[in-house]
Amino acid sequence: MLVLFSSIATRAAALLIFIFVAAPLSGAVPGIKTYVVTNTASSGPGSLNDAVFQANYNGGDFNYINFNIPSSGSVVDITLSDTLYVARPMNLNGISQPGYAGTPLVRINANGFASAIVLAGNVAGVPPLSNGATSTSSGSTVQGFQISNYSSNAVTIFKETQGNWVQNNWMGFKQTAPGVFVRNVVAYPICRGVGMASSFNTIRHNVISGVDNGITIGDDISSPSGNSYVTNAMENNFIGTDPTGALKIGNDSDGIFLGAGAAYNFIGPGNVLSGMASSGVELLHPTNHGNIVIGNLIGLNAAGNAAIPNGELGVLVANGAEYNDIGSGNPLYGNVISGNILGGVVIGQSGYAPVDSPYGNWVENNLIGTDKTGTSVIPGQGMGIVVQNNSKTIIVQHNIIVGETNNGIVVNDSTESGFYGNRIGQSATGVAMANAGYGIWLANHASYNYIQAGWDPNVFGTNGLGPIGVDASGTCVGNVGPY
């Protein structure tokens, strides 16, 4: 038998030698370190900028940036001397400020820098972690701040860093009095709350208003990006409203925008996406696939009983985005999409050349045109669901579509899609809730669609022009079902 150690003492001594040799020689300090922000200065000891600098260059494997600024529980204002580049794992812990009770008390003036906070990787001079790995901000948390006066993003997350949490912040506006807000987009028109080209991040319990897009994921929409940004979760955010979810602050474009490479992300549950100039959610690239939009209020207040309209649409899926689900196969987890000026959900338009992949999106188990209980109409939405511009194999099923000022469903220049088990002009309990136009309107080469399948038929309640209408051009052929 081979004897590795002749005695317990010898074994212990060898283990100590092993530990010493394996320890990093880089100067990095293993373990957890805490830095405390004690004043509102822009630089110097006790400042926020200095705390982040010290954590980056002298910190441990994980670092807390805590706050103890004398304030008697009121808001404290910090003007940055530079962007806060986070290059080691850390918790920027605004909720540690004494007096925090849900409203962020640390207000960051980004001083016109592109971003207030950047979760980054590979910053020059930052020592590696104790295991020798290159340090990034992966696994960091940003929480408990009010952030405004930046020119691009309140929080930017680079692709080198993943698995971060951005939560319990107010971004894009500054509240100067009850109900009075200064919007970031006034000074910097192209700005967002969170901009990320990264994966596995969680964005939750934030209020993001007064910007262009609330949250943007992915590369520029014109990019042929081979990157993939996956499994980000956006949940329980108020986007476009005030912190109560009752009033509009507004965003100048979209609530959540998915650009090139954004796939398999979760939008919801629990977001309020209302008061946008454009749409609550937009998926606009052929690489947008496998995303799920689930359990949100889109176009309504947080109580779900009144409209805060989006200026155009609730949800737009276009430019070849495919295999995305607006709603859920489980009827408990659909969205409520109501009050949006032009329409609830629009799916259409084939992809950028040479991509042509307008296939396989689902719209299912949503309440469209109602309050969150499904018992009352929220007026003002133009059309419920539109499938258009050469879209194919779209599945629209088990939605309630009521109270539209035009048609419940429109199929325009699209083929091979299925419309099953929807209640159009009628609530789940059979109460008539009229759409002003047709229940389903077929137009302009809407052909070879399943409009009324015998095994799972649509239920037509009250629709002002009738259950199904077909334009007079004669181009709509081969549709299956009585119409």
CSV table of C-alpha atoms in Angstrom, one decimal:
chain,number,residue,atom,x,y,z
A,1,MET,CA,0.0,0.0,0.0
A,2,LEU,CA,1.3,3.4,-0.9
A,3,VAL,CA,1.6,5.7,2.1
A,4,LEU,CA,1.0,9.3,1.3
A,5,PHE,CA,1.6,10.7,4.8
A,6,SER,CA,3.3,8.8,7.6
A,7,SER,CA,1.4,10.6,10.3
A,8,ILE,CA,-1.5,13.1,10.9
A,9,ALA,CA,1.0,15.8,11.8
A,10,THR,CA,3.0,15.3,8.5
A,11,ARG,CA,-0.3,15.4,6.5
A,12,ALA,CA,-1.3,18.6,8.2
A,13,ALA,CA,2.1,20.2,7.5
A,14,ALA,CA,1.9,19.2,3.9
A,15,LEU,CA,-1.7,20.6,3.6
A,16,LEU,CA,-0.5,24.0,5.0
A,17,ILE,CA,2.3,24.1,2.4
A,18,PHE,CA,-0.2,23.3,-0.3
A,19,ILE,CA,-2.6,26.1,0.8
A,20,PHE,CA,0.3,28.6,0.9
A,21,VAL,CA,1.5,27.8,-2.6
A,22,ALA,CA,-2.0,27.8,-4.1
A,23,ALA,CA,-2.9,31.2,-2.6
A,24,PRO,CA,-3.0,34.0,-5.3
A,25,LEU,CA,0.1,36.2,-5.6
A,26,SER,CA,-1.8,39.0,-7.4
A,27,GLY,CA,-2.6,41.2,-4.4
A,28,ALA,CA,-6.3,40.4,-4.5
A,29,VAL,CA,-7.9,39.9,-1.1
A,30,PRO,CA,-10.2,36.9,-0.9
A,31,GLY,CA,-13.5,36.9,0.9
A,32,ILE,CA,-16.0,39.7,1.5
A,33,LYS,CA,-15.2,43.4,2.0
A,34,THR,CA,-17.5,46.3,3.0
A,35,TYR,CA,-17.1,49.9,2.1
A,36,VAL,CA,-19.3,52.6,3.6
A,37,VAL,CA,-20.4,55.8,1.9
A,38,THR,CA,-20.6,58.4,4.6
A,39,ASN,CA,-21.0,61.7,2.7
A,40,THR,CA,-22.4,63.1,-0.6
A,41,ALA,CA,-19.1,64.4,-1.9
A,42,SER,CA,-18.3,63.7,-5.6
A,43,SER,CA,-14.9,62.3,-4.7
A,44,GLY,CA,-12.5,61.6,-1.8
A,45,PRO,CA,-12.8,59.4,1.3
A,46,GLY,CA,-16.3,58.4,2.2
A,47,SER,CA,-17.7,59.2,-1.2
A,48,LEU,CA,-19.6,56.8,-3.5
A,49,ASN,CA,-17.1,57.2,-6.3
A,50,ASP,CA,-14.2,56.4,-4.0
A,51,ALA,CA,-16.0,53.4,-2.5
A,52,VAL,CA,-16.5,51.8,-5.9
A,53,PHE,CA,-12.9,52.6,-6.9
A,54,GLN,CA,-11.5,51.0,-3.7
A,55,ALA,CA,-13.7,47.9,-4.1
A,56,ASN,CA,-12.5,47.5,-7.7
A,57,TYR,CA,-8.8,47.8,-7.0
A,58,ASN,CA,-8.4,46.7,-3.4
A,59,GLY,CA,-11.5,44.7,-2.8
A,60,GLY,CA,-12.4,41.1,-2.0
A,61,ASP,CA,-14.0,38.5,-4.1
A,62,PHE,CA,-17.3,40.1,-3.2
A,63,ASN,CA,-17.8,43.7,-1.9
A,64,TYR,CA,-20.6,45.6,-0.2
A,65,ILE,CA,-21.0,49.3,-0.8
A,66,ASN,CA,-23.2,50.3,2.1
A,67,PHE,CA,-24.5,53.8,3.0
A,68,ASN,CA,-24.6,55.7,6.2
A,69,ILE,CA,-25.1,59.3,5.2
A,70,PRO,CA,-26.6,61.6,7.8
A,71,SER,CA,-30.0,62.6,6.5
A,72,SER,CA,-32.8,62.1,9.1
A,73,GLY,CA,-34.5,59.8,6.7
A,74,SER,CA,-34.7,62.3,3.8
A,75,VAL,CA,-33.3,61.9,0.3
A,76,VAL,CA,-29.6,62.5,-0.1
A,77,ASP,CA,-28.2,63.8,-3.4
A,78,ILE,CA,-24.9,62.6,-4.9
A,79,THR,CA,-23.4,64.1,-8.0
A,80,LEU,CA,-20.9,61.7,-9.7
A,81,SER,CA,-17.4,62.8,-10.6
A,82,ASP,CA,-17.3,59.9,-13.1
A,83,THR,CA,-19.3,56.9,-14.2
A,84,LEU,CA,-19.4,54.1,-11.6
A,85,TYR,CA,-17.5,51.3,-13.4
A,86,VAL,CA,-18.1,48.1,-11.4
A,87,ALA,CA,-15.4,45.6,-12.3
A,88,ARG,CA,-15.6,43.3,-9.3
A,89,PRO,CA,-18.6,41.5,-7.9
A,90,MET,CA,-20.3,43.9,-5.5
A,91,ASN,CA,-23.6,45.0,-4.0
A,92,LEU,CA,-24.2,48.7,-4.5
A,93,ASN,CA,-26.6,48.7,-1.6
A,94,GLY,CA,-28.7,51.8,-1.6
A,95,ILE,CA,-31.3,50.2,0.6
A,96,SER,CA,-28.8,50.2,3.5
A,97,GLN,CA,-29.2,54.0,3.8
A,98,PRO,CA,-30.8,54.7,7.2
A,99,GLY,CA,-34.5,55.4,6.9
A,100,TYR,CA,-35.1,53.3,3.8
A,101,ALA,CA,-38.6,51.9,3.7
A,102,GLY,CA,-39.2,51.2,0.1
A,103,THR,CA,-38.6,54.6,-1.5
A,104,PRO,CA,-35.0,55.0,-2.6
A,105,LEU,CA,-33.3,57.6,-0.5
A,106,VAL,CA,-30.0,57.8,-2.4
A,107,ARG,CA,-30.4,60.0,-5.5
A,108,ILE,CA,-27.6,59.9,-8.0
A,109,ASN,CA,-27.1,62.8,-10.4
A,110,ALA,CA,-25.1,61.2,-13.3
A,111,ASN,CA,-23.7,64.6,-14.2
A,112,GLY,CA,-24.4,64.1,-17.9
A,113,PHE,CA,-22.2,61.0,-18.2
A,114,ALA,CA,-23.3,58.3,-20.6
A,115,SER,CA,-24.2,55.9,-17.8
A,116,ALA,CA,-24.5,56.3,-14.1
A,117,ILE,CA,-23.5,52.7,-13.4
A,118,VAL,CA,-21.7,50.3,-15.7
A,119,LEU,CA,-21.5,46.6,-14.8
A,120,ALA,CA,-18.3,45.8,-16.7
A,121,GLY,CA,-15.5,43.3,-17.2
A,122,ASN,CA,-11.8,43.4,-18.0
A,123,VAL,CA,-11.2,46.9,-16.6
A,124,ALA,CA,-7.5,47.8,-16.8
A,125,GLY,CA,-5.6,47.2,-13.6
A,126,VAL,CA,-8.3,45.4,-11.6
A,127,PRO,CA,-6.7,42.4,-10.0
A,128,PRO,CA,-8.1,38.9,-10.5
A,129,LEU,CA,-10.2,37.0,-8.0
A,130,SER,CA,-8.6,34.8,-5.4
A,131,ASN,CA,-9.0,31.8,-7.7
A,132,GLY,CA,-7.1,33.5,-10.4
A,133,ALA,CA,-10.1,34.2,-12.6
A,134,THR,CA,-10.3,37.5,-14.4
A,135,SER,CA,-12.5,39.8,-12.4
A,136,THR,CA,-15.8,41.0,-13.8
A,137,SER,CA,-18.9,42.4,-12.1
A,138,SER,CA,-20.8,39.1,-12.6
A,139,GLY,CA,-23.2,38.5,-9.7
A,140,SER,CA,-23.5,42.1,-8.7
A,141,THR,CA,-26.5,43.9,-7.4
A,142,VAL,CA,-27.6,47.5,-7.9
A,143,GLN,CA,-30.5,48.4,-5.6
A,144,GLY,CA,-32.2,51.3,-3.9
A,145,PHE,CA,-31.2,54.3,-6.0
A,146,GLN,CA,-32.9,57.2,-7.8
A,147,ILE,CA,-30.9,57.8,-11.0
A,148,SER,CA,-31.2,60.7,-13.5
A,149,ASN,CA,-29.3,63.1,-15.6
A,150,TYR,CA,-27.4,60.6,-17.8
A,151,SER,CA,-27.2,60.6,-21.6
A,152,SER,CA,-27.5,56.9,-22.4
A,153,ASN,CA,-28.4,54.3,-19.7
A,154,ALA,CA,-29.0,54.6,-16.0
A,155,VAL,CA,-27.5,51.1,-15.7
A,156,THR,CA,-25.5,49.5,-18.5
A,157,ILE,CA,-24.6,45.8,-18.4
A,158,PHE,CA,-21.9,44.6,-20.7
A,159,LYS,CA,-21.7,41.1,-22.2
A,160,GLU,CA,-18.6,40.2,-20.2
A,161,THR,CA,-20.7,40.3,-17.0
A,162,GLN,CA,-23.7,38.1,-16.3
A,163,GLY,CA,-26.1,37.1,-13.6
A,164,ASN,CA,-26.6,40.5,-12.1
A,165,TRP,CA,-29.6,42.0,-10.2
A,166,VAL,CA,-31.0,45.5,-10.8
A,167,GLN,CA,-33.8,46.1,-8.3
A,168,ASN,CA,-35.8,48.6,-6.3
A,169,ASN,CA,-34.5,51.6,-8.2
A,170,TRP,CA,-36.2,54.7,-9.7
A,171,MET,CA,-34.6,55.4,-13.1
A,172,GLY,CA,-35.1,58.1,-15.7
A,173,PHE,CA,-36.9,60.8,-13.7
A,174,LYS,CA,-36.4,63.0,-10.7
A,175,GLN,CA,-39.4,63.8,-8.5
A,176,THR,CA,-39.3,67.4,-7.4
A,177,ALA,CA,-42.7,67.6,-5.6
A,178,PRO,CA,-45.7,65.2,-5.2
A,179,GLY,CA,-46.8,64.4,-8.8
A,180,VAL,CA,-44.1,66.6,-10.3
A,181,PHE,CA,-41.3,64.9,-12.3
A,182,VAL,CA,-38.3,65.9,-14.4
A,183,ARG,CA,-37.9,63.5,-17.3
A,184,ASN,CA,-34.4,62.5,-18.3
A,185,VAL,CA,-35.4,62.4,-22.0
A,186,VAL,CA,-35.9,66.1,-22.0
A,187,ALA,CA,-32.2,66.8,-21.8
A,188,TYR,CA,-31.0,63.5,-23.4
A,189,PRO,CA,-33.6,62.2,-26.0
A,190,ILE,CA,-32.0,58.8,-26.6
A,191,CYS,CA,-31.7,57.4,-23.1
A,192,ARG,CA,-32.9,54.2,-21.4
A,193,GLY,CA,-33.4,52.9,-17.9
A,194,VAL,CA,-31.4,49.7,-18.3
A,195,GLY,CA,-29.4,48.9,-21.4
A,196,MET,CA,-27.8,45.4,-21.6
A,197,ALA,CA,-26.0,43.1,-24.0
A,198,SER,CA,-25.7,40.3,-21.4
A,199,SER,CA,-27.4,37.1,-20.1
A,200,PHE,CA,-28.9,35.7,-16.9
A,201,ASN,CA,-29.7,39.1,-15.4
A,202,THR,CA,-32.8,39.9,-13.3
A,203,ILE,CA,-34.4,43.4,-13.5
A,204,ARG,CA,-37.2,43.7,-11.0
A,205,HIS,CA,-39.2,46.1,-8.8
A,206,ASN,CA,-37.9,49.2,-10.6
A,207,VAL,CA,-39.8,52.3,-11.7
A,208,ILE,CA,-38.4,53.3,-15.2
A,209,SER,CA,-40.0,56.3,-16.7
A,210,GLY,CA,-39.1,59.6,-18.4
A,211,VAL,CA,-36.8,57.9,-20.9
A,212,ASP,CA,-36.8,56.7,-24.5
A,213,ASN,CA,-37.0,52.9,-24.0
A,214,GLY,CA,-37.4,51.6,-20.5
A,215,ILE,CA,-35.3,48.4,-20.9
A,216,THR,CA,-33.3,47.5,-24.0
A,217,ILE,CA,-31.7,44.1,-24.5
A,218,GLY,CA,-29.4,43.2,-27.4
A,219,ASP,CA,-27.4,44.9,-30.1
A,220,ASP,CA,-28.5,47.5,-32.5
A,221,ILE,CA,-31.5,46.4,-34.6
A,222,SER,CA,-29.6,46.8,-37.8
A,223,SER,CA,-26.8,44.5,-36.6
A,224,PRO,CA,-26.4,41.0,-38.0
A,225,SER,CA,-25.2,40.1,-34.5
A,226,GLY,CA,-24.1,36.6,-33.9
A,227,ASN,CA,-24.3,37.3,-30.2
A,228,SER,CA,-26.9,35.8,-28.0
A,229,TYR,CA,-28.3,37.4,-24.9
A,230,VAL,CA,-30.5,34.9,-23.1
A,231,THR,CA,-32.5,34.1,-20.0
A,232,ASN,CA,-32.9,37.7,-18.7
A,233,ALA,CA,-35.9,38.1,-16.4
A,234,MET,CA,-37.8,41.4,-16.2
A,235,GLU,CA,-40.5,41.2,-13.6
A,236,ASN,CA,-42.7,43.5,-11.4
A,237,ASN,CA,-41.4,46.7,-12.8
A,238,PHE,CA,-43.5,49.8,-13.4
A,239,ILE,CA,-42.4,51.2,-16.8
A,240,GLY,CA,-43.9,54.4,-18.0
A,241,THR,CA,-45.8,55.2,-14.8
A,242,ASP,CA,-45.1,57.0,-11.5
A,243,PRO,CA,-44.0,55.0,-8.5
A,244,THR,CA,-47.6,54.3,-7.5
A,245,GLY,CA,-48.4,52.8,-10.8
A,246,ALA,CA,-51.5,55.1,-11.0
A,247,LEU,CA,-50.2,58.0,-13.1
A,248,LYS,CA,-48.4,58.5,-16.3
A,249,ILE,CA,-44.8,59.9,-16.5
A,250,GLY,CA,-44.4,58.3,-19.9
A,251,ASN,CA,-41.5,57.1,-22.1
A,252,ASP,CA,-40.9,58.4,-25.5
A,253,SER,CA,-40.6,55.1,-27.3
A,254,ASP,CA,-41.1,51.6,-25.8
A,255,GLY,CA,-41.3,49.9,-22.5
A,256,ILE,CA,-39.2,46.9,-23.2
A,257,PHE,CA,-37.3,46.7,-26.5
A,258,LEU,CA,-35.6,43.5,-27.8
A,259,GLY,CA,-32.8,44.1,-30.3
A,260,ALA,CA,-30.4,41.8,-32.1
A,261,GLY,CA,-29.5,38.7,-30.2
A,262,ALA,CA,-32.1,38.8,-27.5
A,263,ALA,CA,-33.6,35.3,-27.2
A,264,TYR,CA,-35.2,33.1,-24.5
A,265,ASN,CA,-35.9,36.1,-22.2
A,266,PHE,CA,-38.8,36.4,-19.7
A,267,ILE,CA,-40.8,39.6,-19.8
A,268,GLY,CA,-43.0,39.2,-16.8
A,269,PRO,CA,-44.8,38.4,-14.7
A,270,GLY,CA,-46.0,41.5,-12.9
A,271,ASN,CA,-44.7,44.4,-15.1
A,272,VAL,CA,-46.9,47.4,-15.7
A,273,LEU,CA,-46.0,48.6,-19.3
A,274,SER,CA,-48.1,51.7,-19.9
A,275,GLY,CA,-47.8,55.3,-21.0
A,276,MET,CA,-45.3,54.7,-23.8
A,277,ALA,CA,-45.4,56.9,-27.0
A,278,SER,CA,-45.0,53.7,-29.0
A,279,SER,CA,-45.5,50.2,-27.6
A,280,GLY,CA,-45.3,48.4,-24.3
A,281,VAL,CA,-43.1,45.6,-25.7
A,282,GLU,CA,-41.4,45.3,-29.1
A,283,LEU,CA,-39.5,42.3,-30.6
A,284,LEU,CA,-38.0,43.5,-33.8
A,285,HIS,CA,-35.2,41.2,-35.0
A,286,PRO,CA,-35.0,37.7,-36.6
A,287,THR,CA,-32.8,36.6,-33.7
A,288,ASN,CA,-35.6,37.3,-31.2
A,289,HIS,CA,-36.9,33.8,-30.6
A,290,GLY,CA,-38.1,31.9,-27.6
A,291,ASN,CA,-39.0,35.0,-25.6
A,292,ILE,CA,-42.0,34.8,-23.3
A,293,VAL,CA,-44.2,37.8,-22.5
A,294,ILE,CA,-46.3,36.6,-19.5
A,295,GLY,CA,-48.5,38.0,-16.8
A,296,ASN,CA,-48.2,41.7,-17.5
A,297,LEU,CA,-50.5,44.7,-17.5
A,298,ILE,CA,-50.0,46.5,-20.8
A,299,GLY,CA,-51.8,49.8,-21.3
A,300,LEU,CA,-53.3,49.9,-17.8
A,301,ASN,CA,-52.6,51.2,-14.4
A,302,ALA,CA,-51.1,49.0,-11.6
A,303,ALA,CA,-54.6,48.4,-10.2
A,304,GLY,CA,-55.7,47.0,-13.7
A,305,ASN,CA,-58.9,49.0,-13.6
A,306,ALA,CA,-58.2,52.0,-15.9
A,307,ALA,CA,-56.2,52.8,-19.0
A,308,ILE,CA,-52.8,54.5,-19.2
A,309,PRO,CA,-52.6,54.0,-22.9
A,310,ASN,CA,-49.6,53.2,-25.0
A,311,GLY,CA,-49.6,55.5,-28.0
A,312,GLU,CA,-49.5,52.8,-30.6
A,313,LEU,CA,-49.6,49.1,-29.5
A,314,GLY,CA,-49.5,46.8,-26.5
A,315,VAL,CA,-47.1,44.3,-28.1
A,316,LEU,CA,-45.4,44.3,-31.5
A,317,VAL,CA,-43.6,41.3,-32.9
A,318,ALA,CA,-42.1,41.9,-36.4
A,319,ASN,CA,-39.1,41.8,-38.7
A,320,GLY,CA,-38.9,38.0,-38.6
A,321,ALA,CA,-39.0,37.5,-34.8
A,322,GLU,CA,-40.2,33.9,-34.4
A,323,TYR,CA,-41.3,31.3,-31.9
A,324,ASN,CA,-42.2,33.8,-29.2
A,325,ASP,CA,-45.1,33.5,-26.8
A,326,ILE,CA,-47.4,36.4,-26.0
A,327,GLY,CA,-49.2,34.9,-23.1
A,328,SER,CA,-49.1,31.4,-21.7
A,329,GLY,CA,-50.6,28.0,-22.3
A,330,ASN,CA,-51.8,28.3,-18.7
A,331,PRO,CA,-54.8,30.6,-18.6
A,332,LEU,CA,-53.7,32.0,-15.2
A,333,TYR,CA,-50.6,33.6,-16.7
A,334,GLY,CA,-51.8,35.5,-19.7
A,335,ASN,CA,-51.4,39.3,-20.1
A,336,VAL,CA,-54.0,42.0,-19.8
A,337,ILE,CA,-53.6,44.2,-22.9
A,338,SER,CA,-56.1,47.0,-23.1
A,339,GLY,CA,-56.5,50.7,-23.8
A,340,ASN,CA,-53.7,50.9,-26.3
A,341,ILE,CA,-54.5,53.4,-29.0
A,342,LEU,CA,-53.9,51.4,-32.2
A,343,GLY,CA,-54.2,47.9,-31.0
A,344,GLY,CA,-53.4,45.2,-28.5
A,345,VAL,CA,-51.0,42.7,-30.3
A,346,VAL,CA,-49.6,43.0,-33.8
A,347,ILE,CA,-47.6,40.3,-35.4
A,348,GLY,CA,-46.3,40.8,-38.9
A,349,GLN,CA,-43.6,41.5,-41.5
A,350,SER,CA,-41.0,39.1,-42.7
A,351,GLY,CA,-37.4,39.5,-41.8
A,352,TYR,CA,-34.5,41.6,-43.1
A,353,ALA,CA,-33.0,40.2,-46.3
A,354,PRO,CA,-31.7,37.6,-46.7
A,355,VAL,CA,-33.6,36.4,-43.6
A,356,ASP,CA,-37.3,35.5,-44.2
A,357,SER,CA,-38.6,33.7,-41.2
A,358,PRO,CA,-42.0,35.1,-40.2
A,359,TYR,CA,-43.1,31.9,-38.5
A,360,GLY,CA,-44.4,30.4,-35.4
A,361,ASN,CA,-45.4,33.0,-32.8
A,362,TRP,CA,-48.2,32.3,-30.2
A,363,VAL,CA,-50.8,34.7,-28.7
A,364,GLU,CA,-52.7,32.8,-26.1
A,365,ASN,CA,-54.8,33.2,-23.0
A,366,ASN,CA,-54.7,36.9,-22.8
A,367,LEU,CA,-57.4,39.4,-21.7
A,368,ILE,CA,-57.5,41.9,-24.5
A,369,GLY,CA,-59.8,44.9,-24.1
A,370,THR,CA,-60.8,44.2,-20.5
A,371,ASP,CA,-59.7,45.2,-17.0
A,372,LYS,CA,-57.6,42.7,-15.1
A,373,THR,CA,-60.6,40.8,-13.8
A,374,GLY,CA,-62.0,40.2,-17.3
A,375,THR,CA,-65.4,41.6,-16.2
A,376,SER,CA,-65.3,45.1,-17.5
A,377,VAL,CA,-64.3,46.7,-20.8
A,378,ILE,CA,-61.4,49.2,-20.8
A,379,PRO,CA,-62.4,51.4,-23.8
A,380,GLY,CA,-60.2,53.0,-26.4
A,381,GLN,CA,-58.2,50.2,-28.0
A,382,GLY,CA,-58.4,50.1,-31.8
A,383,MET,CA,-58.1,46.4,-32.6
A,384,GLY,CA,-57.4,43.4,-30.5
A,385,ILE,CA,-55.0,41.2,-32.5
A,386,VAL,CA,-53.6,41.8,-36.0
A,387,VAL,CA,-51.7,39.2,-38.0
A,388,GLN,CA,-50.3,40.8,-41.1
A,389,ASN,CA,-47.5,41.3,-43.7
A,390,ASN,CA,-46.9,37.7,-44.8
A,391,SER,CA,-46.9,36.2,-41.3
A,392,LYS,CA,-47.3,32.4,-41.3
A,393,THR,CA,-48.2,29.7,-38.8
A,394,ILE,CA,-49.2,32.1,-36.1
A,395,ILE,CA,-51.4,30.5,-33.4
A,396,VAL,CA,-54.0,32.7,-31.8
A,397,GLN,CA,-55.9,30.8,-29.2
A,398,HIS,CA,-58.0,31.0,-26.0
A,399,ASN,CA,-57.9,34.8,-25.8
A,400,ILE,CA,-60.8,37.0,-24.7
A,401,ILE,CA,-61.0,39.9,-27.2
A,402,VAL,CA,-63.7,42.5,-26.4
A,403,GLY,CA,-64.5,46.2,-26.5
A,404,GLU,CA,-62.3,47.1,-29.5
A,405,THR,CA,-63.3,50.2,-31.4
A,406,ASN,CA,-62.7,48.4,-34.7
A,407,ASN,CA,-62.3,44.6,-35.3
A,408,GLY,CA,-61.5,42.0,-32.7
A,409,ILE,CA,-59.0,40.1,-34.9
A,410,VAL,CA,-57.6,41.2,-38.3
A,411,VAL,CA,-55.8,38.8,-40.7
A,412,ASN,CA,-54.2,40.7,-43.5
A,413,ASP,CA,-51.9,39.3,-46.2
A,414,SER,CA,-51.1,36.3,-44.1
A,415,THR,CA,-51.5,32.6,-44.5
A,416,GLU,CA,-51.5,29.2,-42.7
A,417,SER,CA,-52.3,30.5,-39.2
A,418,GLY,CA,-54.8,29.1,-36.7
A,419,PHE,CA,-57.4,30.9,-34.6
A,420,TYR,CA,-58.8,28.6,-32.0
A,421,GLY,CA,-61.0,28.8,-28.9
A,422,ASN,CA,-61.1,32.6,-28.7
A,423,ARG,CA,-64.0,34.5,-27.1
A,424,ILE,CA,-64.6,37.5,-29.4
A,425,GLY,CA,-67.1,40.0,-28.2
A,426,GLN,CA,-67.9,37.9,-25.1
A,427,SER,CA,-66.5,37.6,-21.6
A,428,ALA,CA,-65.4,34.3,-20.1
A,429,THR,CA,-68.7,34.1,-18.3
A,430,GLY,CA,-70.8,34.7,-21.4
A,431,VAL,CA,-71.5,38.4,-20.9
A,432,ALA,CA,-71.7,40.4,-24.2
A,433,MET,CA,-68.9,42.9,-24.6
A,434,ALA,CA,-69.1,44.2,-28.1
A,435,ASN,CA,-66.3,44.9,-30.6
A,436,ALA,CA,-67.5,47.7,-32.9
A,437,GLY,CA,-66.4,46.0,-36.1
A,438,TYR,CA,-66.2,42.3,-37.1
A,439,GLY,CA,-65.1,39.6,-34.7
A,440,ILE,CA,-62.6,38.4,-37.4
A,441,TRP,CA,-61.8,40.4,-40.5
A,442,LEU,CA,-60.0,38.8,-43.4
A,443,ALA,CA,-58.3,41.1,-45.9
A,444,ASN,CA,-55.8,41.2,-48.8
A,445,HIS,CA,-54.7,37.7,-49.5
A,446,ALA,CA,-55.5,36.3,-46.1
A,447,SER,CA,-55.6,32.7,-47.3
A,448,TYR,CA,-55.4,29.1,-46.1
A,449,ASN,CA,-56.0,30.0,-42.4
A,450,TYR,CA,-57.9,27.9,-39.9
A,451,ILE,CA,-60.6,30.4,-38.9
A,452,GLN,CA,-63.1,28.1,-37.1
A,453,ALA,CA,-61.8,24.6,-36.2
A,454,GLY,CA,-64.6,22.2,-35.2
A,455,TRP,CA,-62.6,20.7,-32.3
A,456,ASP,CA,-61.9,24.1,-30.6
A,457,PRO,CA,-64.2,26.7,-32.1
A,458,ASN,CA,-64.2,30.4,-31.5
A,459,VAL,CA,-67.1,31.8,-29.6
A,460,PHE,CA,-68.5,35.0,-31.1
A,461,GLY,CA,-70.5,37.2,-28.8
A,462,THR,CA,-71.6,40.6,-29.9
A,463,ASN,CA,-69.7,42.2,-32.8
A,464,GLY,CA,-71.1,45.3,-34.5
A,465,LEU,CA,-70.6,44.1,-38.1
A,466,GLY,CA,-71.0,40.4,-37.5
A,467,PRO,CA,-68.7,37.4,-36.5
A,468,ILE,CA,-66.5,37.1,-39.6
A,469,GLY,CA,-66.0,39.5,-42.6
A,470,VAL,CA,-64.1,39.1,-45.8
A,471,ASP,CA,-63.1,41.9,-48.1
A,472,ALA,CA,-64.6,42.0,-51.5
A,473,SER,CA,-61.4,41.7,-53.5
A,474,GLY,CA,-61.6,37.9,-53.9
A,475,THR,CA,-58.0,37.4,-52.8
A,476,CYS,CA,-58.9,35.6,-49.6
A,477,VAL,CA,-59.2,31.9,-50.5
A,478,GLY,CA,-58.8,28.5,-48.9
A,479,ASN,CA,-59.6,29.5,-45.3
A,480,VAL,CA,-61.1,26.7,-43.3
A,481,GLY,CA,-64.3,27.3,-41.3
A,482,PRO,CA,-67.7,28.9,-41.8
A,483,TYR,CA,-67.5,32.5,-42.8
